[in-house]
mmCIF file of C-alpha atoms in Angstrom:
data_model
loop_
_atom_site.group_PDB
_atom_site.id
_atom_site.type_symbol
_atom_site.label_atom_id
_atom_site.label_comp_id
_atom_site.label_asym_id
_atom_site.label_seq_id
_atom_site.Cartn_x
_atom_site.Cartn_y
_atom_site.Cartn_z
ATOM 1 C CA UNK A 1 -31.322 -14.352 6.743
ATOM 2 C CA UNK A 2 -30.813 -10.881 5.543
ATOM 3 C CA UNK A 3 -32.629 -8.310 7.929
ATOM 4 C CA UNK A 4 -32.595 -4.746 6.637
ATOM 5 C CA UNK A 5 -33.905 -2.253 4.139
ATOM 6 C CA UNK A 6 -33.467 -2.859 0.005
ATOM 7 C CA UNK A 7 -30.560 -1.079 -0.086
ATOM 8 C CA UNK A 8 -28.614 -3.598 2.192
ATOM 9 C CA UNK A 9 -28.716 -1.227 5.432
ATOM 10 C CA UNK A 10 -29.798 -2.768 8.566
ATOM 11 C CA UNK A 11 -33.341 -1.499 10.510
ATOM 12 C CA UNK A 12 -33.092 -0.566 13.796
ATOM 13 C CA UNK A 13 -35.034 -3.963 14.525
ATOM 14 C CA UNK A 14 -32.614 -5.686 12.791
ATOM 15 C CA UNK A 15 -29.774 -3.968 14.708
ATOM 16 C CA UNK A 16 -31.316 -4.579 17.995
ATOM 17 C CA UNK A 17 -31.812 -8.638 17.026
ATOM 18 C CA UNK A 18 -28.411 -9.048 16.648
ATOM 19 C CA UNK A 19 -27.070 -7.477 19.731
ATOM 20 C CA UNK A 20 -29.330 -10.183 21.225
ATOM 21 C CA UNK A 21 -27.639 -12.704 19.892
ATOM 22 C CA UNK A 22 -24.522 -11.502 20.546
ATOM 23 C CA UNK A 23 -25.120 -12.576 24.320
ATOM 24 C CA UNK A 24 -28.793 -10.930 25.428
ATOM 25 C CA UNK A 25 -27.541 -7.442 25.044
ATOM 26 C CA UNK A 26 -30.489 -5.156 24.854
ATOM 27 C CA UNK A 27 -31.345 -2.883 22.011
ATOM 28 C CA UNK A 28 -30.298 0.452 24.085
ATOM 29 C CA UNK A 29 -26.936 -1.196 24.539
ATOM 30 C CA UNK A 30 -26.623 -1.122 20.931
ATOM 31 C CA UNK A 31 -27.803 2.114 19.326
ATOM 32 C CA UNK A 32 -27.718 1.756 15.478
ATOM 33 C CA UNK A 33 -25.806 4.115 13.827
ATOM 34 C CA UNK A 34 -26.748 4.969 10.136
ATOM 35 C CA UNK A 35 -23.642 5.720 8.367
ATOM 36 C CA UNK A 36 -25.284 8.583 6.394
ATOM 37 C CA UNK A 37 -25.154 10.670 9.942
ATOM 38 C CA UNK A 38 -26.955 14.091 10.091
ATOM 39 C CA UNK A 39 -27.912 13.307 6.137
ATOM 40 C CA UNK A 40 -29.457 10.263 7.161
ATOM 41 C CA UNK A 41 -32.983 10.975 6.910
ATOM 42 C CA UNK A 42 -35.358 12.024 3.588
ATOM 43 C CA UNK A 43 -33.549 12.079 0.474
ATOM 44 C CA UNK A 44 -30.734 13.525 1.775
ATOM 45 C CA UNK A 45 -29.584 9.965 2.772
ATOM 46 C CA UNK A 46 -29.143 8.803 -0.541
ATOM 47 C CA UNK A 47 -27.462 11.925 -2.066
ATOM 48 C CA UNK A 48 -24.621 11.461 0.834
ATOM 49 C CA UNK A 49 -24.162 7.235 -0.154
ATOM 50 C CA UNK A 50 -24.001 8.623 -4.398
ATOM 51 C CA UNK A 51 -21.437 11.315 -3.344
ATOM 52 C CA UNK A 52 -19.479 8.837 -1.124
ATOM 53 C CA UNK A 53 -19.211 6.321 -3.592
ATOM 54 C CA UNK A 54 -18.153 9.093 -6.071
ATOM 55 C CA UNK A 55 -15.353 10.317 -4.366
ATOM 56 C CA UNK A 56 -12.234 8.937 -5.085
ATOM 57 C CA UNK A 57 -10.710 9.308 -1.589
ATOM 58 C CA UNK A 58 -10.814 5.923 0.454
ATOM 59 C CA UNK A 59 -13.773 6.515 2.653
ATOM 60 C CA UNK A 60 -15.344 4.119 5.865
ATOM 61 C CA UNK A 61 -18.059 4.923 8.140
ATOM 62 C CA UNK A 62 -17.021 2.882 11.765
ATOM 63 C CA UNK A 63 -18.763 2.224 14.716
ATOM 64 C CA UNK A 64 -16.630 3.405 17.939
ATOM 65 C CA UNK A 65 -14.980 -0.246 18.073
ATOM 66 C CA UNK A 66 -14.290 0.074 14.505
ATOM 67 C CA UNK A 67 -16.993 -1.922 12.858
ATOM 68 C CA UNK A 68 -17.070 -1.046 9.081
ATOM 69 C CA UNK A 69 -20.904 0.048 8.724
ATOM 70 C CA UNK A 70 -19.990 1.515 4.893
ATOM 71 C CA UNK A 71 -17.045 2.124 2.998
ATOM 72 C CA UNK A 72 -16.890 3.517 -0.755
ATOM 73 C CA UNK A 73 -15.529 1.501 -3.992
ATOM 74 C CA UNK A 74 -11.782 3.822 -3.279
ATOM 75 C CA UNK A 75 -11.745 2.249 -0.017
ATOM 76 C CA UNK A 76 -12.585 -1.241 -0.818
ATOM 77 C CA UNK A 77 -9.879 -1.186 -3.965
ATOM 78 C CA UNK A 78 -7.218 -1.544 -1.966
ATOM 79 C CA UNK A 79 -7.850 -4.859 -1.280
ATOM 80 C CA UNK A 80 -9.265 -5.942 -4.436
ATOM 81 C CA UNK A 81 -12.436 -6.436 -3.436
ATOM 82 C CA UNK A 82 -16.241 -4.667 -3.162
ATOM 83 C CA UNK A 83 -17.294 -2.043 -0.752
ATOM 84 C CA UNK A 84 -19.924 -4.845 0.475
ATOM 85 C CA UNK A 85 -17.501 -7.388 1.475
ATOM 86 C CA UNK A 86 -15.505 -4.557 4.075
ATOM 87 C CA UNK A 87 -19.090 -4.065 5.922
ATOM 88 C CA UNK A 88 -18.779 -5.607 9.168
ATOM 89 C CA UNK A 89 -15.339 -6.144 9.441
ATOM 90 C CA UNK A 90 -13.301 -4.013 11.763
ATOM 91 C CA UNK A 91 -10.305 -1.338 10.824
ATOM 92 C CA UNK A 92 -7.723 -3.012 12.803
ATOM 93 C CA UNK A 93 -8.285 -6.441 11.206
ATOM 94 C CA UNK A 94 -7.112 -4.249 7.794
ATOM 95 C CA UNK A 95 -4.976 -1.751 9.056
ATOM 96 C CA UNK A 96 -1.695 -2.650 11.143
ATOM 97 C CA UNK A 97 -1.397 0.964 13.215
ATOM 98 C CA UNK A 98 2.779 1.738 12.892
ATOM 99 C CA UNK A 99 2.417 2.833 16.457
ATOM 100 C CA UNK A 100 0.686 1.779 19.524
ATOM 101 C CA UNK A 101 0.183 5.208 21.261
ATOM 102 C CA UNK A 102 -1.463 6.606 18.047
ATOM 103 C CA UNK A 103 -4.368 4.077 18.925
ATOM 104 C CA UNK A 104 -4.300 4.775 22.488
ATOM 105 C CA UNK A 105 -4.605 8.574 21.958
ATOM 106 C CA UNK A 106 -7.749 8.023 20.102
ATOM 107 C CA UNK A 107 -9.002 5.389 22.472
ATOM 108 C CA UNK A 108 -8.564 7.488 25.183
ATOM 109 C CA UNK A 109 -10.191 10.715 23.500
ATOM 110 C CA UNK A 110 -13.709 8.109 22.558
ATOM 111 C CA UNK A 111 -13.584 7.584 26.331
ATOM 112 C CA UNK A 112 -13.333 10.694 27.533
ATOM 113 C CA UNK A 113 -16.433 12.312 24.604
ATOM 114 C CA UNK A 114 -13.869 14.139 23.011
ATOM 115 C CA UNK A 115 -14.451 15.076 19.233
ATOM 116 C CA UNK A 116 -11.463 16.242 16.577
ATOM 117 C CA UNK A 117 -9.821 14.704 14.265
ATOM 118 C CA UNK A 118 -6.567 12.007 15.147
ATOM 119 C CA UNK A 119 -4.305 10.469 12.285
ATOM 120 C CA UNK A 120 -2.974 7.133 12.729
ATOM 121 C CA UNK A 121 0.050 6.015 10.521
ATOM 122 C CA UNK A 122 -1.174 2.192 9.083
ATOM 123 C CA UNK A 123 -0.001 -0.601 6.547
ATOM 124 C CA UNK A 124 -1.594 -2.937 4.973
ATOM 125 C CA UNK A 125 -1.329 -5.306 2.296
ATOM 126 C CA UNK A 126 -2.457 -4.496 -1.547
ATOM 127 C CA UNK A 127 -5.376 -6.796 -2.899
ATOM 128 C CA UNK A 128 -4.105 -6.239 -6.205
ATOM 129 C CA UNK A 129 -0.839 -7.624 -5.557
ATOM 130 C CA UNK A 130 0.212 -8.415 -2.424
ATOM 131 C CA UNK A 131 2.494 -5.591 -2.059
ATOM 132 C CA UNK A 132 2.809 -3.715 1.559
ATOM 133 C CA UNK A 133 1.321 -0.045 1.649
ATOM 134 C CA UNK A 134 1.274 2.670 3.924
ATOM 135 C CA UNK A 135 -0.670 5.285 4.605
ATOM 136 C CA UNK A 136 -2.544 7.515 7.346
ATOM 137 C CA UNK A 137 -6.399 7.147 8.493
ATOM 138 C CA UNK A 138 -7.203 10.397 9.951
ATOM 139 C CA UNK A 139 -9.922 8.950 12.176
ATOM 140 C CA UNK A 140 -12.685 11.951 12.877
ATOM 141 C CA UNK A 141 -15.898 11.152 15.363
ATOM 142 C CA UNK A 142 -19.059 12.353 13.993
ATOM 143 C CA UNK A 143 -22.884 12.251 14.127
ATOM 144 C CA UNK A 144 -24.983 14.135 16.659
ATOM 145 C CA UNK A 145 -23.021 14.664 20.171
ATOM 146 C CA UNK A 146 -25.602 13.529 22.382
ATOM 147 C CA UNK A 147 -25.079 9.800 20.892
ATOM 148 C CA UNK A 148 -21.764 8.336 23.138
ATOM 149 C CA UNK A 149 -19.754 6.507 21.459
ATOM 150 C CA UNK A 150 -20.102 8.514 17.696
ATOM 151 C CA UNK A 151 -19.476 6.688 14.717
ATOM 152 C CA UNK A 152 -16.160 7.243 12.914
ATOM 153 C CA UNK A 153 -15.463 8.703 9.859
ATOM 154 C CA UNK A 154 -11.972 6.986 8.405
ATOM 155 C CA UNK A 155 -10.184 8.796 5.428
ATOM 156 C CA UNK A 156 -7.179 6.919 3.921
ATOM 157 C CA UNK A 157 -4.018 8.902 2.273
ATOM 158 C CA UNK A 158 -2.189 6.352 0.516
ATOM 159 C CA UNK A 159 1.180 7.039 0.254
ATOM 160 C CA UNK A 160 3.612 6.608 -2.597
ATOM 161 C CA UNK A 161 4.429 3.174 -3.230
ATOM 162 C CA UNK A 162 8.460 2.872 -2.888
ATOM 163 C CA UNK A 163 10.366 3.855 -6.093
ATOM 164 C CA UNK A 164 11.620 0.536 -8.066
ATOM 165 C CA UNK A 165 14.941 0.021 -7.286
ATOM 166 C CA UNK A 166 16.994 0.956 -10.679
ATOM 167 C CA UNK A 167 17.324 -1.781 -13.137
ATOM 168 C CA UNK A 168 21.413 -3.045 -12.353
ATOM 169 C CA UNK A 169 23.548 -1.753 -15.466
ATOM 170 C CA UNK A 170 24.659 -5.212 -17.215
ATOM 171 C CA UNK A 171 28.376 -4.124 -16.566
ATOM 172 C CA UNK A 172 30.126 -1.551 -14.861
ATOM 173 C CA UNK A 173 32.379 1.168 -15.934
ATOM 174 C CA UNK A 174 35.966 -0.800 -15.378
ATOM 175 C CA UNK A 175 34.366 -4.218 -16.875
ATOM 176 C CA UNK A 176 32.611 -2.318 -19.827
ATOM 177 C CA UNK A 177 36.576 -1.286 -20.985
ATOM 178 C CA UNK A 178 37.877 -4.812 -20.116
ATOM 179 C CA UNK A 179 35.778 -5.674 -22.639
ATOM 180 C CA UNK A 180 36.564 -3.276 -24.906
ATOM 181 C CA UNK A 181 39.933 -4.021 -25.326
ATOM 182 C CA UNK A 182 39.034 -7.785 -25.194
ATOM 183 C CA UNK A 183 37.039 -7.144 -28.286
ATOM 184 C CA UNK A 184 39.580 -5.359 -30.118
ATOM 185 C CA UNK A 185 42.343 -8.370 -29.737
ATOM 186 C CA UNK A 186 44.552 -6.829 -26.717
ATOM 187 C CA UNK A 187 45.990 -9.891 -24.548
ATOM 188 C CA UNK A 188 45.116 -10.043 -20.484
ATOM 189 C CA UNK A 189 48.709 -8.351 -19.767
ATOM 190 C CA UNK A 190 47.773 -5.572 -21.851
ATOM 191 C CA UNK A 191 44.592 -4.837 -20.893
ATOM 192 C CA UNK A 192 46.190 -5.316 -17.034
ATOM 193 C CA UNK A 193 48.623 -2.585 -18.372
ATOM 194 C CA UNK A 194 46.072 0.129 -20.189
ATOM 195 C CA UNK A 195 43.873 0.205 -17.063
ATOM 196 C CA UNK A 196 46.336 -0.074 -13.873
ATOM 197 C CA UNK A 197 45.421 -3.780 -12.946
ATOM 198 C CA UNK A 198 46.829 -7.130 -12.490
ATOM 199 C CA UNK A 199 46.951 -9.849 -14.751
ATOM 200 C CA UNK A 200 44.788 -11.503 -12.089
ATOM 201 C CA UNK A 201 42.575 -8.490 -11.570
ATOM 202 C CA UNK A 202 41.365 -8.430 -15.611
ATOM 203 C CA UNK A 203 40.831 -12.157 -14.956
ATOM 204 C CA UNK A 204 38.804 -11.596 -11.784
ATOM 205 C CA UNK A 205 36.555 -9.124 -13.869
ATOM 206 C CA UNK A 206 36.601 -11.496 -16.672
ATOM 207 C CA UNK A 207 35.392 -14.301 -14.318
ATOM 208 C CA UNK A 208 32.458 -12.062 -13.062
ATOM 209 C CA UNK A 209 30.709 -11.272 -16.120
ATOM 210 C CA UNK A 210 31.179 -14.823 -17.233
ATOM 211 C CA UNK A 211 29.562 -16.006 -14.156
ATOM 212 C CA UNK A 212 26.811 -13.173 -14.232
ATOM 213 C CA UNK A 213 26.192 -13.758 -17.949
ATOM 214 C CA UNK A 214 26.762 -17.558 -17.963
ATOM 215 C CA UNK A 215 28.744 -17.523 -20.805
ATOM 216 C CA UNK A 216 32.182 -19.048 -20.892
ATOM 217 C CA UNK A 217 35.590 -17.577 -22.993
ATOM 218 C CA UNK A 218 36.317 -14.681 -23.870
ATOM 219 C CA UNK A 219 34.650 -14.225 -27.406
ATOM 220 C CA UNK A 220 31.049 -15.046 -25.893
ATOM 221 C CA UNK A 221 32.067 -12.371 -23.430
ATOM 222 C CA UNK A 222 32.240 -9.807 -26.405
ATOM 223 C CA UNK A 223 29.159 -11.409 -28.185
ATOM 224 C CA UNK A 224 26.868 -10.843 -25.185
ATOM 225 C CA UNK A 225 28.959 -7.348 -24.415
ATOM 226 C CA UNK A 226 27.420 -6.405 -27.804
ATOM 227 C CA UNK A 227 23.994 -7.823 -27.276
ATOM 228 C CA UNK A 228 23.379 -6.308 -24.249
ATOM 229 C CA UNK A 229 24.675 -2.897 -25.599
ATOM 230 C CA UNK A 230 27.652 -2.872 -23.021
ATOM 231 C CA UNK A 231 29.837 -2.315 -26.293
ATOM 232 C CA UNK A 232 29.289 0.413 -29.129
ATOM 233 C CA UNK A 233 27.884 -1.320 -32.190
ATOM 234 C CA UNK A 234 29.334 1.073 -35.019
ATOM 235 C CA UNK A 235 32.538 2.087 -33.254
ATOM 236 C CA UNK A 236 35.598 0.852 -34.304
ATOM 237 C CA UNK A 237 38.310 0.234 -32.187
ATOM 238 C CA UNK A 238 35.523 -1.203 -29.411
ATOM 239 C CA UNK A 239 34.477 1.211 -26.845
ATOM 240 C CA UNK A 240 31.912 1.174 -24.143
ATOM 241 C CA UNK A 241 28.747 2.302 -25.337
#
């Protein structure tokens, strides 16, 4: 049954029946919080929700425990999914804090009625693909100071996803004039000889890219060299690209 106003937000009456069933608490023991805070009454209330869902920081109004009472589309993108589905669920069911005492700190300060702003470093997993993230919420109690606990205001800085490692060059600078002097007819001894290696070094190199390109002799070794742009296509004797 869905108790609560048209726009999906819970009444007070609402609010108070479901702290009953959540084992008989009464409805003083449960004070509903409307996420729109000081803005929450006229039309104020519904300029704050547009603006929220406007801004393109990742944005979630909390209860003290960490109840998600609203969060904005920026917030609910980074699991793939729609600001309705994250109402109700709690912050530390989506966010893994990096460190312990971060949580404590602001634990502690909720106890105690302090009010300022506390960043926790937190990861979490991409809806979009799966990918770990990290980020900061800078967790910041608000609403009016006589209610104890205050809802939380969550902001999420994403941080930079990790660079892509670089794509692995095909063939590295000693193989890339193996094959160079493969391609222009020179024998394993001389090759050895041009580049300060053993007859069994060239063939260990040779042996590599073979395996790595699973080709086998020597000409498809210069064939792929050339497909793969290891070798110059207009130069003549063969050098490395």
């Amino acid at each position: 049954m869905d108790n609560g106003t048209p726009d999906g937000t819970p009444t007070a009456d609402a609010d108070a029946a479901a702290a009953a069933d959540e084992g008989g608490k009464a409805p003083c023991e449960r004070t509903y919080i409307d996420p729109a805070g000081p803005y929450a009454g006229g039309p104020w209330r519904n300029y704050f929700l547009i603006l929220l869902d406007r801004i393109p920081t990742p944005i979630a109004v909390c209860r003290a425990h960490g109840e998600v009472l609203i969060a904005n589309p920026a917030m609910a993108e980074q699991w793939g999914t729609a600001p309705g589905q994250l109402r109700g669920r709690n912050l530390l069911d989506l966010f893994e804090p990096r460190a312990k005492a971060q949580l404590d700190r602001l634990t502690e300060a909720l106890r105690l009625g302090r009010r300022s702003r506390y960043p926790v470093e937190v990861r979490w997993r991409d809806g979009s693909d799966g990918s770990e993230r990290e980020g900061e919420l800078t967790i910041d109690p608000v609403g009016d100071p006589s209610v104890h606990p205050p809802a939380l205001l969550a902001l999420l800085r994403v941080g930079d996803p990790a660079p892509a490692p670089a794509p692995r060059a095909p063939a590295s600078p000693v193989e890339a004039r193996i094959l160079a002097l493969a391609a222009g007819g020179a024998t394993t001894a001389s090759i050895g000889t041009a580049l300060g290696l053993t007859v069994d070094g060239v063939n260990y190199h040779l042996t590599r890219l073979a395996r790595r390109w699973r080709v086998q002799g020597r000409t498809a070794l210069v064939a792929r060299a050339y497909v793969l742009g290891v070798l110059a296509a207009d130069s003549w004797p063969p050098a490395p690209a």
